[in-house]
PDB file of C-alpha atoms in Angstrom:
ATOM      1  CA  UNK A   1     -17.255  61.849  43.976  1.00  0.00           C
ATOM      2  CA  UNK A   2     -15.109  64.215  45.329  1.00  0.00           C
ATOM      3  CA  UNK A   3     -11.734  65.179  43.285  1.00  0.00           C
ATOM      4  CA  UNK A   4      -8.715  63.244  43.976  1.00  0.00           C
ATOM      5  CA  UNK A   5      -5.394  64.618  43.832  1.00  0.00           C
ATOM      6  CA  UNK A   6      -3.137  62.246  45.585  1.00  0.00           C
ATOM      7  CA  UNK A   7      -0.468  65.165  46.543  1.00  0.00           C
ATOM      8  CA  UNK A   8      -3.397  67.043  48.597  1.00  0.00           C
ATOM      9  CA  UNK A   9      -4.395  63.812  50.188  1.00  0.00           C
ATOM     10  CA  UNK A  10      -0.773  62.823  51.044  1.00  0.00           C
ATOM     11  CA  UNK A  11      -0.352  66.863  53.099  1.00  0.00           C
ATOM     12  CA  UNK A  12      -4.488  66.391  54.628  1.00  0.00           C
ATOM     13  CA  UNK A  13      -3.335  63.217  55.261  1.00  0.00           C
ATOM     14  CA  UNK A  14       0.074  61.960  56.083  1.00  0.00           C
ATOM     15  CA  UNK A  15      -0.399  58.388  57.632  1.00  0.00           C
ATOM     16  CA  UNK A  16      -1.475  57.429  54.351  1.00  0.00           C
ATOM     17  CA  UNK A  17       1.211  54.488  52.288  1.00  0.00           C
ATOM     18  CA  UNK A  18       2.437  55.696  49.171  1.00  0.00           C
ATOM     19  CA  UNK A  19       3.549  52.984  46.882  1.00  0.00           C
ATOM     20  CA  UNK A  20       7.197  53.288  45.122  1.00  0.00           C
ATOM     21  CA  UNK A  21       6.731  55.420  41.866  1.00  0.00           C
ATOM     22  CA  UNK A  22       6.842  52.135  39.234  1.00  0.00           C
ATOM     23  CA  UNK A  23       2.756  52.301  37.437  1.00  0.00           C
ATOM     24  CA  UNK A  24       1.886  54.025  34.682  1.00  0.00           C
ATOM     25  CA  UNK A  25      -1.430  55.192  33.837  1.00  0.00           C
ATOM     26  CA  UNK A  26      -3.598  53.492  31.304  1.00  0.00           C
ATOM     27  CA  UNK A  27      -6.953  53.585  31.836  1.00  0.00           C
ATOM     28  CA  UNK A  28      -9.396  56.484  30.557  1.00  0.00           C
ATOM     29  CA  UNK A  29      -9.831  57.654  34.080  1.00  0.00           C
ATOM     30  CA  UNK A  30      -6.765  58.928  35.186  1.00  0.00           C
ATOM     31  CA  UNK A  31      -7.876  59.619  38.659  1.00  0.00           C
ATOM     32  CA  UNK A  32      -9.800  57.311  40.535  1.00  0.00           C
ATOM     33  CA  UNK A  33     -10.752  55.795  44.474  1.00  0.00           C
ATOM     34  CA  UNK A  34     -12.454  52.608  46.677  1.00  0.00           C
ATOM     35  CA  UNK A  35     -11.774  49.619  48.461  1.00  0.00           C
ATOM     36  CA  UNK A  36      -9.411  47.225  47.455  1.00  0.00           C
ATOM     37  CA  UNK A  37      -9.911  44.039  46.775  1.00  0.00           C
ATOM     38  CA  UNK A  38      -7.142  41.505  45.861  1.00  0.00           C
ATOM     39  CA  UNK A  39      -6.309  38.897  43.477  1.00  0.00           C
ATOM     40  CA  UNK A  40      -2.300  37.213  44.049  1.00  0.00           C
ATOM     41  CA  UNK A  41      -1.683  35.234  40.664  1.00  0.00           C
ATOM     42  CA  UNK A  42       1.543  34.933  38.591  1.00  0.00           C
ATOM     43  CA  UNK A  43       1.242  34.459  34.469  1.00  0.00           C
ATOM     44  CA  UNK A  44      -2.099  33.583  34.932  1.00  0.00           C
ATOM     45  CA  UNK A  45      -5.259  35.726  34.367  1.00  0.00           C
ATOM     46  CA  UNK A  46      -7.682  33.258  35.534  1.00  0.00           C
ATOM     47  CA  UNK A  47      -8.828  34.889  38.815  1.00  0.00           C
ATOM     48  CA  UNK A  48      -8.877  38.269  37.117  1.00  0.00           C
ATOM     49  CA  UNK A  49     -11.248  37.251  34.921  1.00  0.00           C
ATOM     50  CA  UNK A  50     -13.393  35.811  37.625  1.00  0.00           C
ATOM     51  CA  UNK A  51     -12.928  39.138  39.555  1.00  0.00           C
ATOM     52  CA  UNK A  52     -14.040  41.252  37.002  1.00  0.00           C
ATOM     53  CA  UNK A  53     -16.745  38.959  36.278  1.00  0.00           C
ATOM     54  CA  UNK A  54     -18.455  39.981  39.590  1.00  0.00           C
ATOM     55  CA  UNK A  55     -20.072  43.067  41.066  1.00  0.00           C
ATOM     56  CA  UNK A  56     -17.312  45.766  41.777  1.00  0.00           C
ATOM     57  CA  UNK A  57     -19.308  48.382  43.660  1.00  0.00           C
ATOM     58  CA  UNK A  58     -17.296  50.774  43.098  1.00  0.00           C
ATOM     59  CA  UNK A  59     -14.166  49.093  44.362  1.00  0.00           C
ATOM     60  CA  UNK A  60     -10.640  49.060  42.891  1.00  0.00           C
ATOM     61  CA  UNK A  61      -8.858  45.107  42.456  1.00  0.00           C
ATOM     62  CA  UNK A  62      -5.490  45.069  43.547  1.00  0.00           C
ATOM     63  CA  UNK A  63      -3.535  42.434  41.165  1.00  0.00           C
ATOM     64  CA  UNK A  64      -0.418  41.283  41.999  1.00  0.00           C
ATOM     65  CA  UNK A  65       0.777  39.624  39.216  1.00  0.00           C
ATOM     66  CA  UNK A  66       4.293  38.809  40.723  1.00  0.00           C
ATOM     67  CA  UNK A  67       5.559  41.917  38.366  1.00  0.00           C
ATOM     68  CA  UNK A  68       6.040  39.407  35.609  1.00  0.00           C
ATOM     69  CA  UNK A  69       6.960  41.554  32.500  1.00  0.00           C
ATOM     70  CA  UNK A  70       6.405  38.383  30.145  1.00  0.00           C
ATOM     71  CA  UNK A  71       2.489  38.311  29.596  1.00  0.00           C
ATOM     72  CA  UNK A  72      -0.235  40.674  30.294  1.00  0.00           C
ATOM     73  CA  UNK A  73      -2.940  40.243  32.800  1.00  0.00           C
ATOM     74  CA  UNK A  74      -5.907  42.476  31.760  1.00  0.00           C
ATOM     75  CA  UNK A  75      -7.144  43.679  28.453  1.00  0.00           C
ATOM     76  CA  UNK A  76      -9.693  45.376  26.476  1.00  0.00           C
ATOM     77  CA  UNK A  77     -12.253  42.451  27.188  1.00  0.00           C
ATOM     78  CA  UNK A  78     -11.616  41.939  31.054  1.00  0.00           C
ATOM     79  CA  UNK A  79     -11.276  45.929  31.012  1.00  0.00           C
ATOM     80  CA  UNK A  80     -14.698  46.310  29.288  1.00  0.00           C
ATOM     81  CA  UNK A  81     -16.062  43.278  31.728  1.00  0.00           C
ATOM     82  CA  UNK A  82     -15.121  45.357  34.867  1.00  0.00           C
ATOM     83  CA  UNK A  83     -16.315  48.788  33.968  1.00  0.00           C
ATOM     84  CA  UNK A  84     -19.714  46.992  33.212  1.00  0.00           C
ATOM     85  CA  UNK A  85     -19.795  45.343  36.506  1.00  0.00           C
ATOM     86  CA  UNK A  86     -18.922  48.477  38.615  1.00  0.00           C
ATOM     87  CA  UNK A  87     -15.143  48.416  39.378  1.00  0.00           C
ATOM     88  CA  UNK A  88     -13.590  51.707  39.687  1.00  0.00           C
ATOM     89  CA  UNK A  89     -10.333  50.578  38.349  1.00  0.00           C
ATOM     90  CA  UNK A  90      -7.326  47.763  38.601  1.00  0.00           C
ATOM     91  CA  UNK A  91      -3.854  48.530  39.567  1.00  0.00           C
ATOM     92  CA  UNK A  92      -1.905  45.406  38.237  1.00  0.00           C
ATOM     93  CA  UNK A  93       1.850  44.716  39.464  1.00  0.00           C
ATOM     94  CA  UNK A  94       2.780  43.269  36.080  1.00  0.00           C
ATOM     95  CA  UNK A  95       1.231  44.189  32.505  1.00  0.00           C
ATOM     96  CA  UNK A  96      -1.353  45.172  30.553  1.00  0.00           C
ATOM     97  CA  UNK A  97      -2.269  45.195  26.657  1.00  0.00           C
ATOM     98  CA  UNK A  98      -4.973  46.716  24.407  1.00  0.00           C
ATOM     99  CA  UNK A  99      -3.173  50.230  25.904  1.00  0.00           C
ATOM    100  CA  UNK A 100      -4.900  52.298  23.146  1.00  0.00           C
ATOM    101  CA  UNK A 101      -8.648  50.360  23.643  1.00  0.00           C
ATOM    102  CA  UNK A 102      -7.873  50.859  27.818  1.00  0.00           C
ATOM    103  CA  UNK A 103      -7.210  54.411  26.981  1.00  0.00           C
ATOM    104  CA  UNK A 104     -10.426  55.056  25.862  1.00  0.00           C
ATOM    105  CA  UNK A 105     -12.863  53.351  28.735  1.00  0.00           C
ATOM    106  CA  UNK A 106     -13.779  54.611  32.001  1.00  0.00           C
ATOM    107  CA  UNK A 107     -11.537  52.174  33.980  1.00  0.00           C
ATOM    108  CA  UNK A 108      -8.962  53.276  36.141  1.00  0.00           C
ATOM    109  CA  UNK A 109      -6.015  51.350  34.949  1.00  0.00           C
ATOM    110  CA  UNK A 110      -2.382  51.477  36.631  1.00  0.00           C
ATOM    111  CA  UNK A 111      -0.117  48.840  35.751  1.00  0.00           C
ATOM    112  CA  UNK A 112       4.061  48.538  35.493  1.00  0.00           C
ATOM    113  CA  UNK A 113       3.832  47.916  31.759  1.00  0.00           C
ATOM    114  CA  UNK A 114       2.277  46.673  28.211  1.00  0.00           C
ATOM    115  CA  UNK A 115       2.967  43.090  26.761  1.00  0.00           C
ATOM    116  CA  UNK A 116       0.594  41.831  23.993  1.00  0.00           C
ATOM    117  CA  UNK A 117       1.394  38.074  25.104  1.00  0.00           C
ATOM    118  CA  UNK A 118      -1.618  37.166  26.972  1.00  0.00           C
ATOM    119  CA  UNK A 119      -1.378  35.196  30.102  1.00  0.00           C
ATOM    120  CA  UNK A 120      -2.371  31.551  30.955  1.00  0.00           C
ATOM    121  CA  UNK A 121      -5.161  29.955  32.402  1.00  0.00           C
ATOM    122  CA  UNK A 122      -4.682  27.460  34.824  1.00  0.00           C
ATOM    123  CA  UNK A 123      -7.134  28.792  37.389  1.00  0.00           C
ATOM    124  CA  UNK A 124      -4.087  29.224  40.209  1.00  0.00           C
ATOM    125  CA  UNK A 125      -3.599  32.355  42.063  1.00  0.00           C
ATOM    126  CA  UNK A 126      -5.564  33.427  45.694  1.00  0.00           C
ATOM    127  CA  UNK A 127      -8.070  35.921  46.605  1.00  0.00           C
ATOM    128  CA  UNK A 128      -8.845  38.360  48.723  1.00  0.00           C
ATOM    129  CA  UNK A 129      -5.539  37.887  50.967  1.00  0.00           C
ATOM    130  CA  UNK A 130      -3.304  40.836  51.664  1.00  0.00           C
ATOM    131  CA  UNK A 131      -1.072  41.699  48.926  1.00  0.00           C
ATOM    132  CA  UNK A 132       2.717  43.219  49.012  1.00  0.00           C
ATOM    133  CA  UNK A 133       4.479  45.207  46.102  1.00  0.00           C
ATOM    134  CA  UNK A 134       5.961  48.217  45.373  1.00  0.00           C
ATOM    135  CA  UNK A 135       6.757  48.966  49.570  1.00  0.00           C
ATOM    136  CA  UNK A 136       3.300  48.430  50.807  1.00  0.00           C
ATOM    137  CA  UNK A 137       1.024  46.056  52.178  1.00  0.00           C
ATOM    138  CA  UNK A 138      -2.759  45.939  50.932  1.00  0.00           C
ATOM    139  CA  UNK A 139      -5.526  43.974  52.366  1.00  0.00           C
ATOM    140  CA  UNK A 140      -8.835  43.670  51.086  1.00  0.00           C
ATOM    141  CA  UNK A 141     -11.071  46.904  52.718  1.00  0.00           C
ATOM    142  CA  UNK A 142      -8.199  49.572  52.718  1.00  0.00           C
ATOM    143  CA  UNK A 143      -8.721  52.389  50.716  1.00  0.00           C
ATOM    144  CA  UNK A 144      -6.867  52.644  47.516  1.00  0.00           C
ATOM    145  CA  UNK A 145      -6.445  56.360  46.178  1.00  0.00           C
ATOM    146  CA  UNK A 146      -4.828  57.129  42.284  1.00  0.00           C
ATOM    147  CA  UNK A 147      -3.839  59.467  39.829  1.00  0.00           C
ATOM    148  CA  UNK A 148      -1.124  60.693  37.826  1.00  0.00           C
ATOM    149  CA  UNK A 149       0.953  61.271  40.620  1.00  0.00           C
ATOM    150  CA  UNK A 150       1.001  57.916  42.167  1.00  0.00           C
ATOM    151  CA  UNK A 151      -0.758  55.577  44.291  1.00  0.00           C
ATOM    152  CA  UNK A 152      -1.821  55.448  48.371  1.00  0.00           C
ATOM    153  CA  UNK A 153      -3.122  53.702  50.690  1.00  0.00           C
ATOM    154  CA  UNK A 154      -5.333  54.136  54.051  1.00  0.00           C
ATOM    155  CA  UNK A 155      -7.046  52.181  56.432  1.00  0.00           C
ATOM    156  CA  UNK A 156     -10.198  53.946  55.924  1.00  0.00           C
ATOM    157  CA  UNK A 157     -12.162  56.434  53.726  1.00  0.00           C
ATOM    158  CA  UNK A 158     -10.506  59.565  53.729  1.00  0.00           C
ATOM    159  CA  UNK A 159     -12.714  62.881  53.983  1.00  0.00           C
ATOM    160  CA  UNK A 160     -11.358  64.836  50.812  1.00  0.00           C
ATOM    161  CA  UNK A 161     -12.676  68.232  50.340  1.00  0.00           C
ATOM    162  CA  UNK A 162     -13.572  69.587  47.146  1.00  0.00           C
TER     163      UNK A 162
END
């Protein structure tokens, strides 16, 4: 895969959406690309775990969690679960826990936060729908590009050189 560096993609490629500067990097790959895929749940992991239970391909899931600072939505286990089936990583608008376990897998993992209160499971949430946080608008088959210096969005796979 080619290198991504978000700042080079955002001057190749300025139609791109660049969500507002509120994730922080925990996964063990700090930089990392596919299609999105999306999961819309609040305080409840349940469609997560289903998610992650199921072949990624490569793509990234798109969580948003409402921004709820009050559980977390992913850990170690559902982290371990989706590098195993093939996800390229999980941006999560809300939290995460096991930070120092996520640090060390091969999951892209961008969320606003750590909580070690783990979330319910009631089975609610939606899939697969267009999501909204952080200024942008993300529908399942966009492109989702990240690294240290933030997060974007395009239509389509980009070309990036390198």
């Amino acid at each position: 895969m080619s290198h991504i560096v978000t700042p080079d993609i955002c001057d190749a490629h300025p139609e791109v959406r660049v969500l507002d500067p509120l994730f922080v990097n925990f996964g063990g790959r700090e930089a990392f690309c596919g299609p999105i895929r999306t999961v819309k749940c609040f305080e409840d992991n349940s469609l997560v775990k289903q998610a992650v239970g199921e072949p990624g391909e490569g793509a990234v899931l798109v969580v948003d969690a409402g921004g709820s600072q009050r559980c977390a939505m992913l850990g170690d286990m559902l982290a371990e679960q989706a590098l195993d089936n093939g996800w390229a990583g999980v941006v999560m608008y809300g939290c995460v826990r096991d930070v120092d376990v996520l640090a060390e897998t091969g999951l892209g993992v961008q969320a606003l936060g750590a909580h070690p209160r783990k979330s319910e499971k009631r089975g609610e949430g939606q899939r697969d729908i267009p999501v909204t946080f952080a200024g942008v608008t993300m529908a399942p088959g966009q492109w989702l590009y990240a690294d240290n210096n933030g997060i974007l969005v395009a239509d389509e796979r980009l070309p990036l050189e390198g």
